Coordinates of C-alpha atoms and ligand atoms in Angstrom, one line a residue:
M70 CA -4.8 16.9 -11.4
K71 CA -6.3 13.5 -12.4
F72 CA -5.1 11.9 -15.6
N73 CA -7.1 9.5 -17.7
G74 CA -5.3 8.2 -20.8
K75 CA -2.6 6.0 -22.2
V76 CA 1.0 6.0 -21.0
K77 CA 4.1 4.1 -22.2
I78 CA 5.6 1.2 -20.2
V79 CA 9.3 2.0 -19.8
N80 CA 10.3 -0.8 -17.6
K81 CA 9.1 -4.2 -16.5
Q82 CA 10.6 -6.4 -13.8
Q83 CA 9.6 -9.8 -12.5
L84 CA 10.1 -9.9 -8.7
Q85 CA 8.6 -13.3 -8.1
E86 CA 6.7 -15.8 -10.1
D87 CA 3.4 -14.0 -9.4
I88 CA 4.6 -10.5 -8.6
F89 CA 5.9 -8.0 -11.3
Q90 CA 6.5 -4.3 -11.6
L91 CA 5.5 -2.0 -14.4
T92 CA 7.0 1.4 -14.6
V93 CA 5.2 3.9 -16.9
E94 CA 6.0 7.4 -18.1
K95 CA 4.5 10.0 -15.8
P96 CA 2.2 12.3 -17.7
S97 CA 3.0 16.0 -17.4
E98 CA -0.6 16.7 -16.5
I99 CA -0.1 15.0 -13.1
D100 CA 1.3 17.4 -10.6
V101 CA 1.2 15.5 -7.3
I102 CA 1.2 11.8 -6.4
S103 CA 1.1 11.3 -2.7
P104 CA 2.1 8.1 -0.9
G105 CA -1.0 5.8 -0.6
H106 CA -2.5 7.1 -3.9
F107 CA -3.6 4.5 -6.4
F108 CA -4.4 4.4 -10.1
N109 CA -6.9 2.4 -12.0
L110 CA -5.2 0.4 -14.6
M111 CA -7.2 -0.9 -17.6
A112 CA -6.9 -4.6 -17.5
T113 CA -8.6 -5.6 -20.7
T114 CA -9.0 -4.4 -24.3
S115 CA -12.8 -4.3 -24.1
G116 CA -12.9 -0.9 -22.3
S117 CA -15.2 -2.1 -19.5
P118 CA -14.7 0.2 -16.5
L119 CA -15.2 -2.7 -14.2
L120 CA -12.2 -4.4 -15.7
R121 CA -9.9 -1.7 -14.4
R122 CA -7.7 -2.8 -11.5
P123 CA -6.9 -0.4 -8.6
I124 CA -3.1 -0.6 -8.1
S125 CA -1.2 1.5 -5.6
V126 CA 1.9 3.4 -6.5
S127 CA 5.1 1.7 -5.2
N128 CA 7.4 4.6 -6.3
T129 CA 7.4 7.8 -8.3
T130 CA 10.1 9.9 -9.9
E131 CA 9.8 13.2 -11.8
N132 CA 9.2 11.2 -15.0
S133 CA 7.9 7.8 -13.9
I134 CA 5.3 5.9 -11.9
E135 CA 6.0 2.4 -10.7
F136 CA 3.3 -0.2 -9.9
T137 CA 4.0 -3.5 -8.2
I138 CA 1.3 -6.0 -9.1
K139 CA 0.5 -9.5 -7.8
V140 CA -1.4 -11.8 -10.2
L141 CA -4.7 -12.6 -8.5
G142 CA -7.1 -13.0 -11.3
K143 CA -7.9 -12.4 -15.0
G144 CA -7.2 -8.6 -14.9
T145 CA -3.8 -8.8 -13.2
E146 CA -2.9 -11.8 -15.4
W147 CA -3.7 -9.7 -18.5
L148 CA -1.5 -6.9 -17.1
S149 CA 1.3 -9.4 -16.5
Q150 CA 1.4 -10.0 -20.3
K151 CA 2.3 -6.3 -21.0
R152 CA 5.8 -5.6 -22.3
I153 CA 8.2 -2.6 -22.3
G154 CA 7.1 -0.3 -25.1
D155 CA 3.4 -1.2 -24.8
Y156 CA 0.8 1.4 -23.8
L157 CA -1.3 1.2 -20.7
E158 CA -4.5 3.0 -19.9
I159 CA -4.4 4.5 -16.5
M160 CA -6.6 6.8 -14.4
G161 CA -5.5 8.7 -11.4
P162 CA -4.1 9.5 -8.9
L163 CA -7.1 8.3 -6.9
G164 CA -8.1 8.0 -3.2
N165 CA -6.9 9.7 0.0
G166 CA -3.4 8.6 0.8
F167 CA -1.3 8.8 4.0
D168 CA -1.1 11.9 6.1
V169 CA 2.5 13.1 6.1
N170 CA 3.7 16.0 8.2
D171 CA 7.1 17.6 7.4
K172 CA 7.7 18.2 11.1
M173 CA 7.8 14.5 11.9
E174 CA 11.2 13.1 13.0
K175 CA 10.8 9.4 13.3
V176 CA 8.0 7.1 12.1
L177 CA 7.3 3.4 12.0
L178 CA 6.3 1.6 8.7
L179 CA 4.5 -1.8 8.8
G180 CA 3.8 -3.8 5.6
G181 CA 2.5 -7.3 4.9
G182 CA 2.5 -9.2 1.6
I183 CA 1.8 -7.1 -1.5
G184 CA 0.9 -4.3 1.0
V185 CA 4.6 -3.5 1.3
A186 CA 4.4 -1.9 -2.2
P187 CA 2.8 1.4 -1.1
I188 CA 4.8 1.3 2.1
K189 CA 8.0 1.2 -0.1
G190 CA 6.7 4.3 -1.9
L191 CA 6.1 6.0 1.5
L192 CA 9.6 5.0 2.7
A193 CA 11.1 6.7 -0.3
H194 CA 9.0 9.8 0.2
L195 CA 9.8 10.1 3.9
T196 CA 13.6 9.5 3.5
N197 CA 13.7 12.2 0.8
K198 CA 12.3 14.5 3.5
N199 CA 15.0 13.3 6.0
I200 CA 12.3 11.7 8.2
K201 CA 13.8 8.7 9.9
C202 CA 11.9 5.4 9.3
D203 CA 11.9 2.1 11.2
S204 CA 10.2 -0.7 9.4
I205 CA 8.8 -4.2 9.9
I206 CA 7.7 -6.1 6.8
G207 CA 6.2 -9.6 6.8
F208 CA 5.5 -12.2 4.2
R209 CA 3.9 -15.6 4.0
D210 CA 6.8 -16.9 2.0
Q211 CA 9.7 -15.1 0.2
P212 CA 10.1 -11.4 0.9
I213 CA 10.3 -8.6 -1.7
F214 CA 12.0 -5.2 -1.5
V215 CA 14.5 -6.5 1.1
E216 CA 17.4 -4.2 -0.1
E217 CA 15.2 -1.1 -0.3
F218 CA 13.9 -1.6 3.3
K219 CA 17.3 -2.5 4.7
T220 CA 19.0 0.4 3.0
F221 CA 16.6 3.2 3.9
S222 CA 15.3 2.1 7.3
E223 CA 17.1 3.1 10.5
Y224 CA 15.9 -0.2 12.0
N225 CA 14.3 -3.0 10.0
E226 CA 12.9 -6.4 10.5
I227 CA 12.1 -8.8 7.6
I228 CA 9.7 -11.5 8.7
S229 CA 8.4 -14.6 7.0
E230 CA 5.9 -17.2 8.0
K231 CA 7.8 -19.9 6.1
D232 CA 11.2 -18.8 4.7
T233 CA 13.7 -19.8 7.3
N234 CA 16.3 -17.4 5.9
Y235 CA 14.4 -14.7 7.8
K236 CA 12.9 -14.4 11.2
L237 CA 9.8 -16.5 11.5
G238 CA 6.6 -15.0 12.9
Y239 CA 4.2 -12.2 12.3
V240 CA 4.5 -8.4 12.0
T241 CA 2.3 -7.8 15.0
E242 CA 4.7 -9.6 17.4
Y243 CA 7.6 -7.4 16.4
F244 CA 5.4 -4.3 16.3
E245 CA 4.4 -4.8 19.9
K246 CA 8.1 -5.1 21.0
I247 CA 9.4 -2.0 19.1
V248 CA 6.6 0.4 20.0
K249 CA 7.3 -0.2 23.7
S250 CA 10.8 1.2 23.3
N251 CA 10.2 4.0 20.8
N252 CA 8.1 7.2 20.6
Y253 CA 7.0 7.5 16.9
D254 CA 5.4 10.6 15.4
A255 CA 3.3 8.4 13.2
I256 CA 2.7 4.7 12.4
Y257 CA 1.7 3.6 9.0
A258 CA 0.5 0.1 7.9
C259 CA -0.7 -1.7 4.8
G260 CA -1.3 -5.4 4.4
P261 CA -3.9 -8.2 4.7
E262 CA -7.0 -7.5 6.8
A263 CA -6.0 -10.1 9.4
M264 CA -2.7 -8.2 9.9
L265 CA -4.3 -4.8 10.1
K266 CA -6.9 -6.1 12.6
S267 CA -4.4 -7.6 14.9
L268 CA -2.3 -4.4 14.7
V269 CA -5.3 -2.3 15.7
K270 CA -6.1 -4.6 18.6
V271 CA -2.6 -4.3 20.0
S272 CA -2.4 -0.5 19.3
E273 CA -5.7 0.2 21.0
G274 CA -4.4 -1.3 24.2
M275 CA -1.4 1.0 24.0
G276 CA -3.3 4.1 23.1
L277 CA -1.7 4.3 19.6
R278 CA -3.3 5.7 16.5
L279 CA -2.2 4.1 13.2
Q280 CA -2.8 5.1 9.6
L281 CA -4.1 2.1 7.7
L282 CA -4.1 1.8 4.0
M283 CA -7.2 -0.4 3.4
E284 CA -6.8 -1.5 -0.2
N285 CA -7.2 -5.2 0.2
K286 CA -10.9 -5.4 -0.6
M287 CA -11.0 -3.1 -3.7
A288 CA -12.2 -4.3 -7.0
C289 CA -13.5 -1.6 -9.5
G290 CA -11.7 1.2 -7.7
I291 CA -14.1 3.9 -8.9
G292 CA -16.9 3.7 -6.4
A293 CA -19.2 1.6 -8.6
C294 CA -19.2 -2.0 -7.4
L295 CA -19.5 -1.4 -3.6
V296 CA -17.4 -4.5 -2.7
C297 CA -15.0 -2.3 -0.8
T298 CA -17.5 -0.8 1.8
C299 CA -16.4 -0.8 5.4
K300 CA -17.9 0.6 8.6
V301 CA -16.4 3.7 10.2
K302 CA -17.4 5.3 13.5
Q303 CA -19.8 8.2 13.5
G304 CA -19.8 10.0 16.8
D305 CA -19.6 7.9 20.0
F306 CA -22.3 5.4 19.3
D307 CA -23.1 5.3 15.6
Y308 CA -21.4 4.1 12.4
K309 CA -21.7 4.6 8.7
H310 CA -20.7 2.6 5.6
V311 CA -18.0 4.2 3.4
R312 CA -16.2 3.0 0.2
M313 CA -12.5 2.3 0.8
C314 CA -11.7 3.4 -2.8
K315 CA -13.5 6.7 -2.5
E316 CA -13.4 7.8 1.1
G317 CA -10.2 5.9 1.7
P318 CA -8.1 4.0 1.2
M319 CA -6.3 5.6 4.2
F320 CA -8.3 5.4 7.5
Y321 CA -7.1 6.0 11.0
S322 CA -7.2 2.9 13.2
D323 CA -9.6 4.5 15.7
E324 CA -12.3 5.2 13.0
V325 CA -12.5 1.8 11.3
I326 CA -14.8 -1.0 12.5
F327 CA -13.6 -4.4 11.3
D328 CA -16.1 -7.2 10.8
E329 CA -16.1 -9.8 13.6
D330 CA -14.3 -13.1 12.8
Ligands
LIG624 FE1 -15.7 -0.8 -6.3 FE2 -14.8 0.6 -4.2 S1 -13.8 -0.9 -5.3 S2 -16.8 0.7 -5.1

């Protein structure tokens, strides 16, 4: 059931200068939050629906919901001023999240940048179900969630484009290597569009089907602004436009049509 109302912030953590976590009390009205679901967080005191920000869930417990937020503009800057004990207006859970099958034995998780946040939630969900996870996470600079991914993955690579404490490179390079020597029941990815595009390109050649969480273009999160539309295949020769926030944000790699560079 969807919830729309105020919840108390019970924890706040600064992960990096521009990345922070807010943990809120989970309202009893919400029965299920699945990995890949997001909430709309009110990011103003004016009440304008367009000043809500769609933020994916990076973890849940019986009593709490955790959001990991990168400051990207006025709305997220406003959210970064919130403190423990403050109340936050949230609406959700929203969207269609990842498909998870309890019969899966081993899966691969791929995350890039702030896109590792919902992948961390998925990792927790899958390991709770005793599904083995390999993971590759990549960052432009310093990584986040290193301990979580190292602890709960069977095999893990942390990659950075700049931080020489980690392997340098891109998620796609390591993805290509690992899928050649493994047979995964599912492959999940969330990250910048460039990363998803190159993952899809590589996976197409290998006959692999990925679940992509396409949240990078979302703005209002409620189907109103249309900035999140993308093309998906319809039959063999046609396509249609869909809203990532309403019909997604999870799409299979063989249904999405990315814009040309
Ligand atoms: Fe506004 Fe999807 S984010 S319509």
